[in-house]
Amino acid sequence: MTAKLILQLAALLGALSVGIGAFAAHGLRKMLEASGRFETFETAVRYQFFHTLALLGIGLLLLMRPELKSLGTVAWLWLGGILIFSGSLYVLCLTGITKLGAVTPIGGVLFIAGWIMLLLAARQL
């Protein structure tokens, strides 16, 4: 993944994080609280936003150090983590399909794998 693509994804995911979080806080709050899922939804937004900020940092680092190609792998892992971890929690909260909770940990593993790949990439600095 290129630095340009990573930065574009970070911009898009950042905007989505703010929009989804605001929509949940204002438009979905009563429904999410009634189902007991407001905190779960907040967790999904929080993890999405933290990893979006991390993607921004990876994109900037890759601009400065284009030889660190493994940073692209970090970005893919975090993108997958956002889609699977946060995405499965969003769908769970909005639909009540509890079986989706079974895939959420896969997203968490992708997040962890991305951080480990970043550790390995940082050894090349």
PDB file of C-alpha atoms in Angstrom:
ATOM      1  CA  MET A   1       0.000   0.000   0.000  1.00  0.00           C
ATOM      2  CA  THR A   2       1.383   3.395  -0.914  1.00  0.00           C
ATOM      3  CA  ALA A   3       1.753   6.374   1.403  1.00  0.00           C
ATOM      4  CA  LYS A   4      -0.766   8.297  -0.713  1.00  0.00           C
ATOM      5  CA  LEU A   5      -3.386   5.541  -0.391  1.00  0.00           C
ATOM      6  CA  ILE A   6      -2.768   5.188   3.345  1.00  0.00           C
ATOM      7  CA  LEU A   7      -3.216   8.946   3.859  1.00  0.00           C
ATOM      8  CA  GLN A   8      -6.383   8.950   1.750  1.00  0.00           C
ATOM      9  CA  LEU A   9      -7.769   6.024   3.758  1.00  0.00           C
ATOM     10  CA  ALA A  10      -6.898   7.790   7.002  1.00  0.00           C
ATOM     11  CA  ALA A  11      -8.743  10.897   5.828  1.00  0.00           C
ATOM     12  CA  LEU A  12     -11.810   8.893   4.787  1.00  0.00           C
ATOM     13  CA  LEU A  13     -11.839   6.734   7.918  1.00  0.00           C
ATOM     14  CA  GLY A  14     -11.320   9.791  10.114  1.00  0.00           C
ATOM     15  CA  ALA A  15     -14.334  11.517   8.588  1.00  0.00           C
ATOM     16  CA  LEU A  16     -16.366   8.316   8.959  1.00  0.00           C
ATOM     17  CA  SER A  17     -15.285   7.944  12.590  1.00  0.00           C
ATOM     18  CA  VAL A  18     -16.526  11.408  13.455  1.00  0.00           C
ATOM     19  CA  GLY A  19     -19.723  10.990  11.450  1.00  0.00           C
ATOM     20  CA  ILE A  20     -20.547   7.545  12.846  1.00  0.00           C
ATOM     21  CA  GLY A  21     -19.765   8.655  16.393  1.00  0.00           C
ATOM     22  CA  ALA A  22     -21.920  11.763  16.097  1.00  0.00           C
ATOM     23  CA  PHE A  23     -24.782   9.820  14.528  1.00  0.00           C
ATOM     24  CA  ALA A  24     -24.651   7.281  17.343  1.00  0.00           C
ATOM     25  CA  ALA A  25     -24.532   9.959  20.041  1.00  0.00           C
ATOM     26  CA  HIS A  26     -27.408  11.978  18.614  1.00  0.00           C
ATOM     27  CA  GLY A  27     -29.474   9.821  16.285  1.00  0.00           C
ATOM     28  CA  LEU A  28     -29.073   6.313  17.635  1.00  0.00           C
ATOM     29  CA  ARG A  29     -28.484   6.880  21.326  1.00  0.00           C
ATOM     30  CA  LYS A  30     -31.974   5.939  22.528  1.00  0.00           C
ATOM     31  CA  MET A  31     -32.084   2.792  20.402  1.00  0.00           C
ATOM     32  CA  LEU A  32     -28.558   1.747  21.413  1.00  0.00           C
ATOM     33  CA  GLU A  33     -29.237   2.398  25.095  1.00  0.00           C
ATOM     34  CA  ALA A  34     -32.534   0.487  24.921  1.00  0.00           C
ATOM     35  CA  SER A  35     -30.703  -2.531  23.505  1.00  0.00           C
ATOM     36  CA  GLY A  36     -27.798  -2.126  25.944  1.00  0.00           C
ATOM     37  CA  ARG A  37     -25.382  -1.606  23.047  1.00  0.00           C
ATOM     38  CA  PHE A  38     -24.351   2.056  23.394  1.00  0.00           C
ATOM     39  CA  GLU A  39     -21.008   1.251  25.057  1.00  0.00           C
ATOM     40  CA  THR A  40     -20.296  -1.458  22.471  1.00  0.00           C
ATOM     41  CA  PHE A  41     -20.911   1.030  19.678  1.00  0.00           C
ATOM     42  CA  GLU A  42     -18.639   3.561  21.393  1.00  0.00           C
ATOM     43  CA  THR A  43     -15.924   0.898  21.600  1.00  0.00           C
ATOM     44  CA  ALA A  44     -16.212   0.275  17.861  1.00  0.00           C
ATOM     45  CA  VAL A  45     -15.897   4.002  17.094  1.00  0.00           C
ATOM     46  CA  ARG A  46     -12.984   4.397  19.530  1.00  0.00           C
ATOM     47  CA  TYR A  47     -10.973   1.538  18.021  1.00  0.00           C
ATOM     48  CA  GLN A  48     -11.726   2.774  14.512  1.00  0.00           C
ATOM     49  CA  PHE A  49     -10.556   6.276  15.358  1.00  0.00           C
ATOM     50  CA  PHE A  50      -7.404   5.215  17.224  1.00  0.00           C
ATOM     51  CA  HIS A  51      -6.325   3.031  14.334  1.00  0.00           C
ATOM     52  CA  THR A  52      -7.253   5.723  11.828  1.00  0.00           C
ATOM     53  CA  LEU A  53      -4.860   8.080  13.621  1.00  0.00           C
ATOM     54  CA  ALA A  54      -2.245   5.323  13.616  1.00  0.00           C
ATOM     55  CA  LEU A  55      -2.781   4.921   9.842  1.00  0.00           C
ATOM     56  CA  LEU A  56      -2.179   8.636   9.446  1.00  0.00           C
ATOM     57  CA  GLY A  57       1.140   8.260  11.252  1.00  0.00           C
ATOM     58  CA  ILE A  58       2.108   5.253   9.132  1.00  0.00           C
ATOM     59  CA  GLY A  59       1.294   7.156   5.951  1.00  0.00           C
ATOM     60  CA  LEU A  60       3.444  10.089   7.026  1.00  0.00           C
ATOM     61  CA  LEU A  61       6.292   7.809   8.065  1.00  0.00           C
ATOM     62  CA  LEU A  62       6.121   6.003   4.737  1.00  0.00           C
ATOM     63  CA  LEU A  63       6.355   9.358   2.943  1.00  0.00           C
ATOM     64  CA  MET A  64       9.573  10.086   4.833  1.00  0.00           C
ATOM     65  CA  ARG A  65      10.952   6.544   4.603  1.00  0.00           C
ATOM     66  CA  PRO A  66       9.584   4.921   1.413  1.00  0.00           C
ATOM     67  CA  GLU A  67      12.050   2.038   1.751  1.00  0.00           C
ATOM     68  CA  LEU A  68      10.041   0.768   4.759  1.00  0.00           C
ATOM     69  CA  LYS A  69       7.683  -1.193   2.532  1.00  0.00           C
ATOM     70  CA  SER A  70       6.500  -3.337   5.457  1.00  0.00           C
ATOM     71  CA  LEU A  71       4.541  -0.293   6.648  1.00  0.00           C
ATOM     72  CA  GLY A  72       2.120  -1.070   3.841  1.00  0.00           C
ATOM     73  CA  THR A  73       1.461  -4.420   5.489  1.00  0.00           C
ATOM     74  CA  VAL A  74       0.832  -2.642   8.784  1.00  0.00           C
ATOM     75  CA  ALA A  75      -1.742  -0.465   7.029  1.00  0.00           C
ATOM     76  CA  TRP A  76      -3.495  -3.486   5.485  1.00  0.00           C
ATOM     77  CA  LEU A  77      -3.650  -5.232   8.846  1.00  0.00           C
ATOM     78  CA  TRP A  78      -5.115  -2.180  10.583  1.00  0.00           C
ATOM     79  CA  LEU A  79      -7.593  -1.594   7.769  1.00  0.00           C
ATOM     80  CA  GLY A  80      -8.709  -5.216   8.091  1.00  0.00           C
ATOM     81  CA  GLY A  81      -8.942  -4.764  11.853  1.00  0.00           C
ATOM     82  CA  ILE A  82     -11.149  -1.705  11.459  1.00  0.00           C
ATOM     83  CA  LEU A  83     -13.416  -3.445   8.968  1.00  0.00           C
ATOM     84  CA  ILE A  84     -13.753  -6.664  10.959  1.00  0.00           C
ATOM     85  CA  PHE A  85     -13.545  -5.431  14.575  1.00  0.00           C
ATOM     86  CA  SER A  86     -15.435  -2.169  14.329  1.00  0.00           C
ATOM     87  CA  GLY A  87     -17.586  -3.289  11.416  1.00  0.00           C
ATOM     88  CA  SER A  88     -18.818  -6.420  13.181  1.00  0.00           C
ATOM     89  CA  LEU A  89     -19.625  -4.399  16.313  1.00  0.00           C
ATOM     90  CA  TYR A  90     -21.536  -1.805  14.288  1.00  0.00           C
ATOM     91  CA  VAL A  91     -23.606  -4.509  12.607  1.00  0.00           C
ATOM     92  CA  LEU A  92     -24.126  -6.313  15.924  1.00  0.00           C
ATOM     93  CA  CYS A  93     -25.368  -3.115  17.575  1.00  0.00           C
ATOM     94  CA  LEU A  94     -27.671  -2.145  14.722  1.00  0.00           C
ATOM     95  CA  THR A  95     -29.122  -5.573  13.937  1.00  0.00           C
ATOM     96  CA  GLY A  96     -28.859  -7.513  17.184  1.00  0.00           C
ATOM     97  CA  ILE A  97     -27.269 -10.448  15.345  1.00  0.00           C
ATOM     98  CA  THR A  98     -25.136 -11.701  18.230  1.00  0.00           C
ATOM     99  CA  LYS A  99     -23.345 -14.346  16.146  1.00  0.00           C
ATOM    100  CA  LEU A 100     -21.326 -11.522  14.602  1.00  0.00           C
ATOM    101  CA  GLY A 101     -19.570 -11.160  17.927  1.00  0.00           C
ATOM    102  CA  ALA A 102     -17.699 -14.341  17.027  1.00  0.00           C
ATOM    103  CA  VAL A 103     -15.734 -12.585  14.263  1.00  0.00           C
ATOM    104  CA  THR A 104     -14.892  -9.472  16.276  1.00  0.00           C
ATOM    105  CA  PRO A 105     -11.782 -11.061  17.852  1.00  0.00           C
ATOM    106  CA  ILE A 106     -10.373 -11.682  14.365  1.00  0.00           C
ATOM    107  CA  GLY A 107     -10.304  -7.912  13.912  1.00  0.00           C
ATOM    108  CA  GLY A 108      -8.558  -7.591  17.263  1.00  0.00           C
ATOM    109  CA  VAL A 109      -5.920 -10.073  16.154  1.00  0.00           C
ATOM    110  CA  LEU A 110      -5.382  -8.024  12.990  1.00  0.00           C
ATOM    111  CA  PHE A 111      -4.869  -4.910  15.108  1.00  0.00           C
ATOM    112  CA  ILE A 112      -2.298  -6.732  17.253  1.00  0.00           C
ATOM    113  CA  ALA A 113      -0.553  -8.178  14.186  1.00  0.00           C
ATOM    114  CA  GLY A 114      -0.310  -4.662  12.749  1.00  0.00           C
ATOM    115  CA  TRP A 115       1.342  -3.360  15.907  1.00  0.00           C
ATOM    116  CA  ILE A 116       3.810  -6.270  15.874  1.00  0.00           C
ATOM    117  CA  MET A 117       4.600  -5.569  12.208  1.00  0.00           C
ATOM    118  CA  LEU A 118       5.192  -1.932  13.154  1.00  0.00           C
ATOM    119  CA  LEU A 119       7.618  -3.102  15.846  1.00  0.00           C
ATOM    120  CA  LEU A 120       9.504  -5.133  13.241  1.00  0.00           C
ATOM    121  CA  ALA A 121       9.493  -2.239  10.771  1.00  0.00           C
ATOM    122  CA  ALA A 122      10.797   0.139  13.433  1.00  0.00           C
ATOM    123  CA  ARG A 123      13.866  -2.060  13.825  1.00  0.00           C
ATOM    124  CA  GLN A 124      14.888  -0.860  10.360  1.00  0.00           C
ATOM    125  CA  LEU A 125      14.951   2.814  11.398  1.00  0.00           C
TER     126      LEU A 125
END
